Amino acid sequence: MSQDSPIDAVSLISPDISSEKLQLATPLKLGIMASGNGSNFEVVAQAIEEGKLNAQIPVLIYNNPDAKAAARAANLGVEAVLLNHRDYKNRKDLDRKIVQTLRQYDVDLVIMAGWMRLVTEVLIDAFPNKIINIHPSLLPSFKGVRAVEQALEARVKITGCTVHLLCLEMDSGPILMQAAVPVLPDDTAETLHARIQVQEHRILPLAIALAAQTHL
């Protein structure tokens, strides 16, 4: 089956909730954390701009000086704060600075949009049930790094992505929303990840609104 097959567009999102049913009366303040490209961050910003998510983004925190997310923030007029993990003695010291920064901007929810660092109880306890993570698998399958490669190595026929509330155990916590993506016979890590990312972009703004309705 070719990569251009109609099955590429097939996905199953659960829960299947329209953006209209997730409209928020009070705008959210979102603190975004990103380490790399920042495409999920930009998708959230676009959803806000298009009126699909009643929110604002007062700050983006990034830990990699070369992260493209910082350039996206500049283009979107979002203040970006570099907290380079190499400047801190340990993860807890970094998390203390992250907490201080997020509180400075008075955020309601914290969105880990490709944050490639393990966090500690310092951050989790400061924002209980208010930290959202997105992961490129159908959790609890394929936790950790190289989730797409793990799926290919396991020869599963369906994988996808998950938005969940963060807890101390890696890639765990209550699931907010998932999208399933079929694995095609000729998939590579690059082609499969590209299709998963399409679904990440679909469900992340919805999951943020859902989290606000159920946990704020």
CSV table of C-alpha atoms in Angstrom, one decimal:
chain,number,residue,atom,x,y,z
A,1,MET,CA,0.0,0.0,0.0
A,2,SER,CA,1.5,3.4,-1.0
A,3,GLN,CA,2.0,6.3,1.3
A,4,ASP,CA,-0.6,8.2,-0.7
A,5,SER,CA,-3.4,5.8,0.1
A,6,PRO,CA,-6.6,7.2,1.5
A,7,ILE,CA,-6.0,5.3,4.7
A,8,ASP,CA,-3.4,7.9,5.5
A,9,ALA,CA,-6.2,10.3,6.4
A,10,VAL,CA,-8.0,7.8,8.6
A,11,SER,CA,-7.9,8.4,12.3
A,12,LEU,CA,-9.9,7.6,15.3
A,13,ILE,CA,-10.0,10.3,18.0
A,14,SER,CA,-11.4,9.6,21.5
A,15,PRO,CA,-13.3,11.2,23.0
A,16,ASP,CA,-14.8,12.6,19.8
A,17,ILE,CA,-15.7,16.0,21.0
A,18,SER,CA,-16.2,19.1,18.7
A,19,SER,CA,-14.4,22.3,19.5
A,20,GLU,CA,-17.9,24.0,19.9
A,21,LYS,CA,-18.7,21.8,22.9
A,22,LEU,CA,-15.4,22.7,24.5
A,23,GLN,CA,-15.7,26.5,24.3
A,24,LEU,CA,-14.5,28.1,27.5
A,25,ALA,CA,-16.2,31.1,29.1
A,26,THR,CA,-13.1,32.4,30.8
A,27,PRO,CA,-9.8,32.7,28.8
A,28,LEU,CA,-7.0,30.4,29.9
A,29,LYS,CA,-3.4,31.5,30.5
A,30,LEU,CA,-1.1,28.9,29.0
A,31,GLY,CA,2.5,28.4,29.8
A,32,ILE,CA,4.2,26.4,27.0
A,33,MET,CA,7.3,24.4,27.4
A,34,ALA,CA,9.2,23.2,24.3
A,35,SER,CA,12.7,21.9,23.4
A,36,GLY,CA,12.7,21.7,19.7
A,37,ASN,CA,10.7,22.6,16.6
A,38,GLY,CA,7.7,24.0,18.4
A,39,SER,CA,5.1,23.0,15.8
A,40,ASN,CA,2.6,21.9,18.6
A,41,PHE,CA,3.2,25.3,20.3
A,42,GLU,CA,2.3,27.1,17.0
A,43,VAL,CA,-0.8,24.9,16.5
A,44,VAL,CA,-2.1,26.0,19.9
A,45,ALA,CA,-1.4,29.6,19.1
A,46,GLN,CA,-3.2,29.2,15.8
A,47,ALA,CA,-6.2,27.7,17.5
A,48,ILE,CA,-6.3,30.7,19.8
A,49,GLU,CA,-6.0,33.1,16.9
A,50,GLU,CA,-8.8,31.3,15.0
A,51,GLY,CA,-11.1,31.4,18.0
A,52,LYS,CA,-11.1,27.7,18.5
A,53,LEU,CA,-9.5,27.9,22.0
A,54,ASN,CA,-10.3,30.7,24.4
A,55,ALA,CA,-6.8,31.3,25.8
A,56,GLN,CA,-3.7,33.3,25.6
A,57,ILE,CA,0.0,32.4,25.8
A,58,PRO,CA,1.9,34.8,28.0
A,59,VAL,CA,5.2,32.8,27.9
A,60,LEU,CA,7.1,30.0,26.1
A,61,ILE,CA,9.9,28.4,28.1
A,62,TYR,CA,12.6,26.6,26.1
A,63,ASN,CA,15.7,24.8,27.3
A,64,ASN,CA,17.6,24.4,24.1
A,65,PRO,CA,19.3,27.6,22.8
A,66,ASP,CA,18.9,26.3,19.2
A,67,ALA,CA,15.2,25.4,19.5
A,68,LYS,CA,13.2,26.6,16.6
A,69,ALA,CA,10.3,27.1,19.0
A,70,ALA,CA,11.9,30.4,20.1
A,71,ALA,CA,11.8,31.8,16.5
A,72,ARG,CA,8.1,30.7,16.3
A,73,ALA,CA,7.4,32.6,19.5
A,74,ALA,CA,9.1,35.7,18.1
A,75,ASN,CA,6.9,35.5,15.0
A,76,LEU,CA,3.8,35.1,17.1
A,77,GLY,CA,4.7,37.9,19.5
A,78,VAL,CA,4.9,35.5,22.5
A,79,GLU,CA,7.6,36.2,25.1
A,80,ALA,CA,10.2,33.4,25.1
A,81,VAL,CA,12.4,32.6,28.1
A,82,LEU,CA,15.5,30.4,27.8
A,83,LEU,CA,16.1,28.2,30.8
A,84,ASN,CA,19.1,26.2,29.5
A,85,HIS,CA,19.2,22.9,31.5
A,86,ARG,CA,23.0,22.9,31.2
A,87,ASP,CA,23.1,26.0,33.5
A,88,TYR,CA,21.6,24.1,36.5
A,89,LYS,CA,23.2,21.6,38.8
A,90,ASN,CA,20.3,19.2,38.7
A,91,ARG,CA,16.7,18.7,37.5
A,92,LYS,CA,15.2,20.0,40.6
A,93,ASP,CA,17.1,23.3,40.4
A,94,LEU,CA,15.9,23.7,36.8
A,95,ASP,CA,12.3,22.9,37.8
A,96,ARG,CA,12.4,25.5,40.6
A,97,LYS,CA,13.3,28.1,38.0
A,98,ILE,CA,10.6,26.9,35.7
A,99,VAL,CA,8.0,27.1,38.5
A,100,GLN,CA,9.2,30.6,39.4
A,101,THR,CA,8.9,31.7,35.8
A,102,LEU,CA,5.4,30.1,35.2
A,103,ARG,CA,4.1,31.7,38.4
A,104,GLN,CA,5.5,35.1,37.3
A,105,TYR,CA,3.2,34.8,34.3
A,106,ASP,CA,0.3,33.5,36.4
A,107,VAL,CA,-0.5,30.6,34.1
A,108,ASP,CA,-3.5,28.3,34.6
A,109,LEU,CA,-2.2,25.3,32.7
A,110,VAL,CA,1.3,24.2,31.7
A,111,ILE,CA,1.6,22.6,28.2
A,112,MET,CA,4.6,20.4,27.5
A,113,ALA,CA,4.7,20.7,23.7
A,114,GLY,CA,7.8,18.6,23.0
A,115,TRP,CA,9.6,19.2,26.2
A,116,MET,CA,12.5,16.7,26.1
A,117,ARG,CA,13.5,16.7,29.7
A,118,LEU,CA,12.3,14.6,32.6
A,119,VAL,CA,10.7,16.7,35.3
A,120,THR,CA,10.6,16.3,39.0
A,121,GLU,CA,8.1,16.5,41.8
A,122,VAL,CA,9.1,20.2,42.2
A,123,LEU,CA,7.2,21.1,39.0
A,124,ILE,CA,4.5,18.5,39.3
A,125,ASP,CA,3.6,19.4,42.9
A,126,ALA,CA,3.5,23.1,42.0
A,127,PHE,CA,0.9,22.6,39.3
A,128,PRO,CA,-1.1,19.4,40.4
A,129,ASN,CA,-3.3,18.1,37.5
A,130,LYS,CA,-2.4,21.2,35.5
A,131,ILE,CA,0.5,20.0,33.4
A,132,ILE,CA,-0.4,18.5,30.0
A,133,ASN,CA,2.0,16.4,27.9
A,134,ILE,CA,1.7,15.1,24.4
A,135,HIS,CA,3.4,11.8,23.4
A,136,PRO,CA,3.6,10.1,20.0
A,137,SER,CA,2.1,6.7,20.9
A,138,LEU,CA,-1.1,5.3,22.3
A,139,LEU,CA,-0.1,5.2,25.9
A,140,PRO,CA,0.5,3.1,27.9
A,141,SER,CA,2.3,1.5,24.9
A,142,PHE,CA,5.8,2.7,23.8
A,143,LYS,CA,6.7,5.1,26.6
A,144,GLY,CA,9.9,7.1,26.6
A,145,VAL,CA,12.1,8.2,23.7
A,146,ARG,CA,11.9,6.8,20.1
A,147,ALA,CA,8.2,5.9,20.5
A,148,VAL,CA,7.6,5.9,16.8
A,149,GLU,CA,10.6,3.6,16.2
A,150,GLN,CA,9.4,1.4,19.0
A,151,ALA,CA,6.1,1.0,17.3
A,152,LEU,CA,7.7,0.0,14.0
A,153,GLU,CA,10.1,-2.4,15.7
A,154,ALA,CA,7.1,-4.1,17.5
A,155,ARG,CA,5.3,-4.3,14.1
A,156,VAL,CA,2.0,-3.0,15.5
A,157,LYS,CA,-0.7,-2.2,13.0
A,158,ILE,CA,-2.0,0.9,14.8
A,159,THR,CA,-0.3,3.5,16.8
A,160,GLY,CA,-1.0,7.2,17.4
A,161,CYS,CA,-0.7,9.9,20.0
A,162,THR,CA,-1.9,10.7,23.5
A,163,VAL,CA,-2.5,13.9,25.4
A,164,HIS,CA,-2.4,13.3,29.2
A,165,LEU,CA,-2.0,14.9,32.5
A,166,LEU,CA,1.5,14.6,33.8
A,167,CYS,CA,2.5,12.6,36.8
A,168,LEU,CA,5.9,11.6,38.2
A,169,GLU,CA,6.1,8.3,36.3
A,170,MET,CA,7.3,8.9,32.8
A,171,ASP,CA,4.6,9.2,30.1
A,172,SER,CA,1.9,8.3,32.6
A,173,GLY,CA,-1.1,10.1,34.2
A,174,PRO,CA,-4.8,10.4,33.3
A,175,ILE,CA,-5.4,10.3,29.6
A,176,LEU,CA,-7.3,13.3,28.2
A,177,MET,CA,-7.5,12.4,24.5
A,178,GLN,CA,-6.0,10.0,22.0
A,179,ALA,CA,-5.9,9.6,18.2
A,180,ALA,CA,-5.1,6.4,16.5
A,181,VAL,CA,-3.0,6.2,13.3
A,182,PRO,CA,-2.6,3.1,11.1
A,183,VAL,CA,0.9,1.8,10.4
A,184,LEU,CA,1.4,1.2,6.7
A,185,PRO,CA,3.5,-1.6,5.4
A,186,ASP,CA,6.1,0.7,3.8
A,187,ASP,CA,6.2,3.2,6.7
A,188,THR,CA,9.5,4.6,7.9
A,189,ALA,CA,10.0,6.4,11.2
A,190,GLU,CA,9.8,9.7,9.2
A,191,THR,CA,6.6,9.0,7.3
A,192,LEU,CA,4.8,7.5,10.4
A,193,HIS,CA,5.9,10.4,12.6
A,194,ALA,CA,4.6,12.9,10.1
A,195,ARG,CA,1.1,11.3,10.1
A,196,ILE,CA,1.1,11.1,13.9
A,197,GLN,CA,2.0,14.7,14.1
A,198,VAL,CA,-1.0,15.7,12.0
A,199,GLN,CA,-3.2,14.1,14.7
A,200,GLU,CA,-1.2,15.7,17.5
A,201,HIS,CA,-2.0,19.0,16.0
A,202,ARG,CA,-5.7,18.1,15.9
A,203,ILE,CA,-6.1,16.9,19.4
A,204,LEU,CA,-3.8,19.1,21.5
A,205,PRO,CA,-6.0,22.3,21.4
A,206,LEU,CA,-9.1,20.1,22.1
A,207,ALA,CA,-7.4,18.3,25.0
A,208,ILE,CA,-6.3,21.6,26.5
A,209,ALA,CA,-9.9,22.8,26.5
A,210,LEU,CA,-11.1,19.5,27.9
A,211,ALA,CA,-8.6,19.7,30.7
A,212,ALA,CA,-9.7,23.2,31.6
A,213,GLN,CA,-13.3,22.0,31.8
A,214,THR,CA,-12.6,19.0,34.0
A,215,HIS,CA,-9.6,20.0,36.1
A,216,LEU,CA,-9.9,23.8,36.7
